[in-house]
Structures are given as C-alpha cells and as structure tokens.
Short mmCIF file of C-alpha atoms in Angstrom, two decimals:
data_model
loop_
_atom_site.label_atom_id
_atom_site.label_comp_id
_atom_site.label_asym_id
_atom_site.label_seq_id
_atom_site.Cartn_x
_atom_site.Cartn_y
_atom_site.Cartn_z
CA UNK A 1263 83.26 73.49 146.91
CA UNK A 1264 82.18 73.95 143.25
CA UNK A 1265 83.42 72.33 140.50
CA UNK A 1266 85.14 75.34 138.90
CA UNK A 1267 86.97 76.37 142.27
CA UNK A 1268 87.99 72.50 142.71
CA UNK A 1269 89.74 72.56 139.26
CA UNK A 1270 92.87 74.83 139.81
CA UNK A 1271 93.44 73.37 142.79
CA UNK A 1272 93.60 69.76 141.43
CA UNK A 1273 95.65 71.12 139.00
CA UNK A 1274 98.24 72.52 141.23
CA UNK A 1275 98.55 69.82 143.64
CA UNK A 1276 98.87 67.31 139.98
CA UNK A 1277 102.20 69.69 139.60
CA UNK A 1278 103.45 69.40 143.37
CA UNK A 1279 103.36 65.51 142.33
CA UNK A 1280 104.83 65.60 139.00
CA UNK A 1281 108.02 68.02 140.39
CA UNK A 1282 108.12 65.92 143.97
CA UNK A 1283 108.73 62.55 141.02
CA UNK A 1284 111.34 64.46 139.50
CA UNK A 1285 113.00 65.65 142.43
CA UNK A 1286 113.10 62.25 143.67
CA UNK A 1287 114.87 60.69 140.54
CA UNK A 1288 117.12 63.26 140.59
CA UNK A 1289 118.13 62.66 143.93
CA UNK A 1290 118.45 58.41 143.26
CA UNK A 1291 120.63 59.02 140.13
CA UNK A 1292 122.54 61.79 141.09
CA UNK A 1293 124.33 59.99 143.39
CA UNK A 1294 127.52 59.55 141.59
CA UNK A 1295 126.59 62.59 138.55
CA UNK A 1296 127.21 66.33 138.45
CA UNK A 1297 123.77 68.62 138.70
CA UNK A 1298 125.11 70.07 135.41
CA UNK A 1299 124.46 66.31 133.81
CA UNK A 1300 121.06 65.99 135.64
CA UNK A 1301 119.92 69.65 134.43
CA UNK A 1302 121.56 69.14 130.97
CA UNK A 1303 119.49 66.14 130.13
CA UNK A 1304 116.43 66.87 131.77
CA UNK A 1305 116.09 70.32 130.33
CA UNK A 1306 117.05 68.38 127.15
CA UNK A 1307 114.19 65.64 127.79
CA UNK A 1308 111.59 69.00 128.19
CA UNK A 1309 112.34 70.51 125.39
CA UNK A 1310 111.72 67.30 123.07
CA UNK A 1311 108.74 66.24 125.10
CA UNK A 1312 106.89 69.45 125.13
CA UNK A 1313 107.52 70.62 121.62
CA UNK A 1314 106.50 67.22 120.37
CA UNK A 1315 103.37 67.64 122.08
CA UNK A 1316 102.76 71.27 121.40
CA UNK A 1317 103.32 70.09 117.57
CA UNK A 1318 100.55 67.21 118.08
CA UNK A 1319 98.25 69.66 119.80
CA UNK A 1320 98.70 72.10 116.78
CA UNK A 1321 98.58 70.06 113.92
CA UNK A 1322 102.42 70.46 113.29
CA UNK A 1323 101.73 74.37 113.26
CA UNK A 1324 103.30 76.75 116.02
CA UNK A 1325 103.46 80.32 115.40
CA UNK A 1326 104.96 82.78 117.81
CA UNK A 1327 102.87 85.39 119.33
CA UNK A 1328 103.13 88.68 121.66
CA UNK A 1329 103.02 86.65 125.03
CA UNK A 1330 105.75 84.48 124.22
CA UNK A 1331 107.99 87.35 125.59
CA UNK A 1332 106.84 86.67 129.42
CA UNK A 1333 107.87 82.80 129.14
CA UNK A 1334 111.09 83.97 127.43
CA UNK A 1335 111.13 86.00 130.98
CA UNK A 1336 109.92 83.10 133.14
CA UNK A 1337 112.49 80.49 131.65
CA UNK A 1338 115.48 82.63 132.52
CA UNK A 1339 114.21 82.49 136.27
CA UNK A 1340 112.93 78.78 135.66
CA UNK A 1341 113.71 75.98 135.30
CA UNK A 1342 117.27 77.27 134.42
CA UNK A 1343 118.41 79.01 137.74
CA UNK A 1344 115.83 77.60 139.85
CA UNK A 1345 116.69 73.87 138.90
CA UNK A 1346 120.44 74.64 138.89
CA UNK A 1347 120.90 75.84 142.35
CA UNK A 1348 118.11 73.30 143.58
CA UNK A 1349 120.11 70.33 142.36
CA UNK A 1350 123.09 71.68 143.75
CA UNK A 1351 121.79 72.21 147.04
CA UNK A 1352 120.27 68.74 147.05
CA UNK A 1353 123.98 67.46 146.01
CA UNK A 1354 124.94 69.28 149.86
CA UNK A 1355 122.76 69.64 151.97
CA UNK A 1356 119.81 66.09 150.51
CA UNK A 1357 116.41 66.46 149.10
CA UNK A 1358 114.55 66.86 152.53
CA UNK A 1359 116.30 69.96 153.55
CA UNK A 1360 116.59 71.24 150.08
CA UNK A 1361 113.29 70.94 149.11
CA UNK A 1362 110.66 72.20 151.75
CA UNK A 1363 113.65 75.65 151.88
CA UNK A 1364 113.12 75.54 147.90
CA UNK A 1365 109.68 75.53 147.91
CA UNK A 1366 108.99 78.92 150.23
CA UNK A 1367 109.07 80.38 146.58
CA UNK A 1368 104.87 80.99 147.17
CA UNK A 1369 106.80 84.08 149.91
CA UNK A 1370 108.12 85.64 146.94
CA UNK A 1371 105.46 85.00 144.76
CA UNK A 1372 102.87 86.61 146.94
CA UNK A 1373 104.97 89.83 147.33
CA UNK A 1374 105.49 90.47 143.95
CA UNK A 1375 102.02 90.00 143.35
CA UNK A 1376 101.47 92.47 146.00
CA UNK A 1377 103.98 94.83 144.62
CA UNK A 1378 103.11 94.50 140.61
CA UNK A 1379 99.55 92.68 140.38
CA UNK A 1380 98.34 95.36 142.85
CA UNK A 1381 96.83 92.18 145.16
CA UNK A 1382 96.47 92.73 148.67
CA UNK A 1383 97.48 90.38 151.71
CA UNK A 1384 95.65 89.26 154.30
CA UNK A 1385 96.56 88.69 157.91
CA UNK A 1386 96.16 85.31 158.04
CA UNK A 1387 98.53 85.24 154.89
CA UNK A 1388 101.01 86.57 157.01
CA UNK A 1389 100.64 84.29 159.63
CA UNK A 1390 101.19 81.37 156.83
CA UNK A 1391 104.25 83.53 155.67
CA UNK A 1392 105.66 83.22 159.37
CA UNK A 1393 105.10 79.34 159.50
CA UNK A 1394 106.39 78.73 155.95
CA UNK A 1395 110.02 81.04 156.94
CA UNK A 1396 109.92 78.74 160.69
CA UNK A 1397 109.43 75.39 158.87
CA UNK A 1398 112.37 76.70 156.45
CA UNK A 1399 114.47 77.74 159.23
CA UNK A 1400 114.16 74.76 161.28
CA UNK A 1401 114.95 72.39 158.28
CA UNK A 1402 118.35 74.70 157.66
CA UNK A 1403 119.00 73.89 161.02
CA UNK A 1404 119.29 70.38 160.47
CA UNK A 1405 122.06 70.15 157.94
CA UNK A 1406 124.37 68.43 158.22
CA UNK A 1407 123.55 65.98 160.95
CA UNK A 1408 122.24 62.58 160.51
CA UNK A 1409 123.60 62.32 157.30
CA UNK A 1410 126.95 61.01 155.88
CA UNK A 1411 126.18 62.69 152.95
CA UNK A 1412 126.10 65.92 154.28
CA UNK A 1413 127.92 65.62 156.98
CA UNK A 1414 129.80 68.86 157.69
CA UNK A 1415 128.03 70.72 155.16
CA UNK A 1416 128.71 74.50 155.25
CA UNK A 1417 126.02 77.15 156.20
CA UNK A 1418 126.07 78.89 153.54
CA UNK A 1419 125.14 76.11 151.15
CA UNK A 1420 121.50 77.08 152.65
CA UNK A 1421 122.17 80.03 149.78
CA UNK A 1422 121.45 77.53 146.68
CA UNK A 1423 117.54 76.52 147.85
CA UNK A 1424 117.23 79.92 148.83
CA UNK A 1425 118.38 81.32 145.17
CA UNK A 1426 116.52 78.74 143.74
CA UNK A 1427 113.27 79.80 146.02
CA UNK A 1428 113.23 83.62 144.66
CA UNK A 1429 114.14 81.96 141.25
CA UNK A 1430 110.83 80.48 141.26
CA UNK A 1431 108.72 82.98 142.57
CA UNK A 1432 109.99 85.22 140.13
CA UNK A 1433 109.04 83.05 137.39
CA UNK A 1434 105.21 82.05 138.08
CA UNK A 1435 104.52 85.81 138.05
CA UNK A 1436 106.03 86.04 134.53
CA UNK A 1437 104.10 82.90 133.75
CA UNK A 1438 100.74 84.28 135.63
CA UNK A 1439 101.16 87.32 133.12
CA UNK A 1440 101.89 85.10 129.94
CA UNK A 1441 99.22 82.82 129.80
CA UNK A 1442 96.66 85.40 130.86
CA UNK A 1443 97.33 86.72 127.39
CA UNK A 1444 95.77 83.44 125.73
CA UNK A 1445 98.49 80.86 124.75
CA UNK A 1446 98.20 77.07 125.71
CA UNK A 1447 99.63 75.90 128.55
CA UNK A 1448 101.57 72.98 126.95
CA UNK A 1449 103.46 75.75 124.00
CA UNK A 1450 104.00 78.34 127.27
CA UNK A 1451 105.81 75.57 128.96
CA UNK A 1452 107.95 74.48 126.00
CA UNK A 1453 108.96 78.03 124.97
CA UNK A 1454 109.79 78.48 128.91
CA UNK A 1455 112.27 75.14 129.28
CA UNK A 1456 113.71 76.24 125.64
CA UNK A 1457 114.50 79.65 127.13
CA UNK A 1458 116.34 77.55 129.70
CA UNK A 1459 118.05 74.82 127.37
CA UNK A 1460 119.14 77.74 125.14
CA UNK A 1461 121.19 79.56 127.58
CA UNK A 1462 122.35 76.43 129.32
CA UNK A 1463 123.51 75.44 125.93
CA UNK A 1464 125.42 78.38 125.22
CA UNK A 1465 127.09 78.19 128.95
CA UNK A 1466 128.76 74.51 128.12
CA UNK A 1467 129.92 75.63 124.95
CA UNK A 1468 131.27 78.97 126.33
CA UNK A 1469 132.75 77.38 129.25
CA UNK A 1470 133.55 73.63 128.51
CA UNK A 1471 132.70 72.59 132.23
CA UNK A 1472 134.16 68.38 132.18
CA UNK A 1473 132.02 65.68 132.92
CA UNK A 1474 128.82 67.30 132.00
CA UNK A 1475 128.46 64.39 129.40
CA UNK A 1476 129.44 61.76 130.78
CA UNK A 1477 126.54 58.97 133.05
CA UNK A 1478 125.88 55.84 133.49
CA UNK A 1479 123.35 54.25 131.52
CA UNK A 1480 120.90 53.96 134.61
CA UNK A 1481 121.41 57.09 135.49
CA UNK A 1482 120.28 58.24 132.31
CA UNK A 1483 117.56 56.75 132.49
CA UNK A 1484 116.04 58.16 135.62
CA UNK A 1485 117.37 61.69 134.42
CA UNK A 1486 114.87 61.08 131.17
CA UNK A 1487 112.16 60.06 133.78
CA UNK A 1488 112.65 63.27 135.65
CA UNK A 1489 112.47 65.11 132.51
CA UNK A 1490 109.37 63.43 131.51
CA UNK A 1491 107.74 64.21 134.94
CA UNK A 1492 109.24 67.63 135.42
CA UNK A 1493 107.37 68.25 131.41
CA UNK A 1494 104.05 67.47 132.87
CA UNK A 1495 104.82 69.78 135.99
CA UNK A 1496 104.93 73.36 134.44
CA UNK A 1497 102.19 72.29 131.84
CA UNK A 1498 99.62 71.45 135.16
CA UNK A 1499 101.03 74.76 136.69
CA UNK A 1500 100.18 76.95 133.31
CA UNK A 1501 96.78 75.19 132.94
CA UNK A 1502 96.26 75.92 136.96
CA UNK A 1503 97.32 79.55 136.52
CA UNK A 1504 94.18 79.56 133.13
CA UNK A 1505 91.49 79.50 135.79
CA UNK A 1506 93.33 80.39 139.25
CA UNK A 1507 94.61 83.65 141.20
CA UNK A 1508 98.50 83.57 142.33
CA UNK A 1509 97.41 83.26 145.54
CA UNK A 1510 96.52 80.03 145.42
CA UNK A 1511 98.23 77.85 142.91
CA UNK A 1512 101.54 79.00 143.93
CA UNK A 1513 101.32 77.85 147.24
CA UNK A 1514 99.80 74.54 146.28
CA UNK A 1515 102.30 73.96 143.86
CA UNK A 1516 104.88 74.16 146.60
CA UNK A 1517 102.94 71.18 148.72
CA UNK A 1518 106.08 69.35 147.18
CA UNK A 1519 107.81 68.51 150.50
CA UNK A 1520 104.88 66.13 151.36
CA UNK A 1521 104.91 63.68 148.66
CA UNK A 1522 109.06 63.74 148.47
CA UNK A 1523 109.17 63.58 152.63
CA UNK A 1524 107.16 60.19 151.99
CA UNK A 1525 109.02 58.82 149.01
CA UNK A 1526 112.47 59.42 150.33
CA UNK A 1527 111.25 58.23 153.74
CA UNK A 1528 110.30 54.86 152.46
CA UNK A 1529 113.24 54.29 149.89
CA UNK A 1530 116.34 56.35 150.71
CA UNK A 1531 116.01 57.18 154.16
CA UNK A 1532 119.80 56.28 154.72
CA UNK A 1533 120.85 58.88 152.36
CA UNK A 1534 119.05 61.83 153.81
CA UNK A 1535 118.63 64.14 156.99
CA UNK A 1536 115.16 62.39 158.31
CA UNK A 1537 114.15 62.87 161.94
CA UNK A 1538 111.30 64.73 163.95
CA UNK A 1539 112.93 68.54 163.41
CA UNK A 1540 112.86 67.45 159.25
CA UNK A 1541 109.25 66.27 159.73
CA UNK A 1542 108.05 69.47 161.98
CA UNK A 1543 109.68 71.61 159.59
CA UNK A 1544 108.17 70.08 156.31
CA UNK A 1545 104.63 70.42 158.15
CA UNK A 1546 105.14 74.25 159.27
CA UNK A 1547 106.22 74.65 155.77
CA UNK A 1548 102.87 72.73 154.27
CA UNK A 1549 100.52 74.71 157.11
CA UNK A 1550 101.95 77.83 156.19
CA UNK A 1551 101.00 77.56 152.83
CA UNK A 1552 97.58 76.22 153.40
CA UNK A 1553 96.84 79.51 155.50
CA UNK A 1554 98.01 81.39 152.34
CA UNK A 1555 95.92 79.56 150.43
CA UNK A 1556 92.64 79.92 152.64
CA UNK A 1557 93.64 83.56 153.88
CA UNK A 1558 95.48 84.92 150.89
CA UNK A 1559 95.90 87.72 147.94
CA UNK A 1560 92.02 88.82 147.25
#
C-alpha cells in the first residue's frame, strides 16, 4: 500500500482510539454522575483544549472564514446530540451494547454521501451494510441480561445509540464538506465542539436541569481525561477527511467497538453485558465496516 493511501487510514483508526479512551472514562466515572455532567465538562474540556491549540497553531490569530458555516452545521449533529444520547444510552443499556449500535453511523454516512456527494455504492458495500445492521441487532438483543446494571432495561432505550448513530453520520458529511474548503483540522474541530458547548450552554441556563454541577473530584478528573482524548478524536478525523474519501474514514473511525470491547473486558467486565452474542456482534459490526471500506463509495 503506498504511503499516501496508508495515511488516512492511520489517521482514522488514531480517532477510533482516541473516542474508544473517552468512551471508556466516561463509562468508569459515570457511575454515580448524570450524562448531562459528563457532556457538560467534557464539551467544556474541548472547547479550552482546542482553541488553545488552534491559538498556538496561529500565532494567537484566528479569523473566521466561509467554511466555518459547515462545522457550525456539523456541531449541532456532533458532539452535542450524538454525545448526549450516547452517554445516555451507555447510562441503560453499558458501553458494549451502546457503542458497536452507536457506531453503525458509517450506514448513514454512506447514504448521504450517496444521496448529496453523488458517490455510488458498491455491492460488496452492501453486504458490509447487512453485517454492520446484524452485528447491531444482535448486540440490542442482549440488553439487559448479564448485567445488574441494566437489568430490565426497556427496548426502546435501543432509540438513544440509534439517535446518536444518524447524529453522527450526519455530521462527518458536514465536516467532509467543511474542511474540503481549506481550514485546519484542529480550528474545524474547535468551532464544531463550540457549536455544541454553545447550545448546551444555553439549554442549562434555559432549563436549570439539578445536579448538572455537582461530581466528585475523581470523577472530574476522568471527565477532563475524556475531554482531552475526545479533543484529539475529531482533530485525527478532520485531518483523515484532508486526504481521504467518506467511504473510508467513516467506517474506520467507527472500528471503536474493538479497542472499548478489550478495555472494558479487562477492567469492568462486572459492570457490562459481556458474553459470546456481545463479542459476535462487535465483530459483524467491525467486518461490516471493513467490507465498506475495501468495497465502498468510488
């Protein structure tokens, strides 16, 4: 493989790692917190992160520009409503289901690139499609058992990662057409977490929602970890989407469900559903979008 085709892929699968840390941290601190705490001070933790390094990068200089608009777009979609209704989900239903269902976002990606980027899709894409919405389904399947955390937890909860899914596929295409216009990928990914801190801001003051300030001092500081990590993610993602089609960083971006299946497995498998179903599912989920990947958008 040549250098220059190696590079976006690198790239992608360096985001899958940096949003698998984060969703683990999430997971160990949110224990006994709210998901509007954990998306409060992570979105908080972005914002000061990436504008500090955008302001490094630029010599203390940012000016707006025309693109801007599209990561205005993207934020909206995520990380605001993506991150919301994935941290609630993993709050009922645990990070292994959640996840892997969360992270079929590459489905709705690839359409809309279909529909708007004029891309086609192959047949083998389709097939990849099919494993990703099996591996999904089978995972769904398992909620609620194994787990007294989730014990009992309704169907429908299986809505949040599935919100949070479209959420994200929405948003890489907004990103895609952002940062094809020429800004840098660590200013696109600040403006799109401000988008999100912004109107998450003006929802706590609008609404008052209790508790959303109040955790523990350890759980703060895995929430500023997460933030930290889930900085780096979208800035890998933007600088894969500089030199790669759709149709292949979004899918490796969504290789997630590997490197959390393995964390959680070795540290917290007490607190989540983990058995052979979990594990099939994550790996139809994985092969599905490594078919995309090798037979996808042209």
């Amino acid at each position: 493989m040549a250098s220059s085709q190696s590079i976006p892929i690198l790239l992608s699968l360096a985001s899958s790692l940096m949003f698998a840390s984060t969703f683990v941290l999430i997971k160990m601190a949110g224990q006994a917190s709210s998901s509007l705490v954990a998306l409060w001070v992570t979105l908080t933790t972005n914002v000061g992160f990436l504008w500090a390094w955008s302001m490094f990068r630029e010599n203390g200089s940012v000016s707006p520009s025309g693109e801007w608009q599209y990561f205005v777009l993207a934020g909206i979609f995520a990380p605001l409503l993506g991150r919301l209704f994935q941290f609630q989900g993993m709050a009922k239903l645990g990070a292994n289901i959640t996840t892997p269902i969360t992270l079929t976002h590459p489905i709705f990606t690839v359409l809309l690139a279909v529909i708007f980027l004029g891309e086609s899709l192959g047949g083998g894409a389709l097939f990849g499609v099919f494993l990703v919405l099996a591996g999904s389904i089978l995972l769904g399947l398992q909620s609620g058992q194994g787990s007294t955390e989730c014990a009992g937890a309704p169907k429908q909860f299986l809505l949040l990662p599935l919100a949070a899914s479209l959420a994200y596929g929405v948003s890489v295409v907004f990103r895609k057409v952002g940062i094809d216009m020429g800004s840098d990928a660590v200013t696109a990914a600040a403006v799109t977490t401000s988008t999100s801190w912004l109107l998450f801001a003006l929802y706590l003051v609008a609404y008052r929602p209790s508790g959303v300030f109040r955790c523990k001092s350890q759980e703060l500081m895995k929430f500023v970890a997460a933030g930290v990590f889930s900085s780096l993610g979208p800035v890998f993602l933007y600088m894969a989407l500089q030199v790669g089609r759709v149709s292949v960083v979004a899918p490796l971006a969504s290789t997630t469900p590997f490197f959390v299946l393995l964390v959680t497995g070795l540290f917290m498998r007490n607190d989540e559903v983990f058995n052979r179903w979990v594990v099939l599912g994550t790996i139809f989920t994985v092969l599905g979008v490594a078919l995309i990947v090798s037979f996808g958008i042209s």
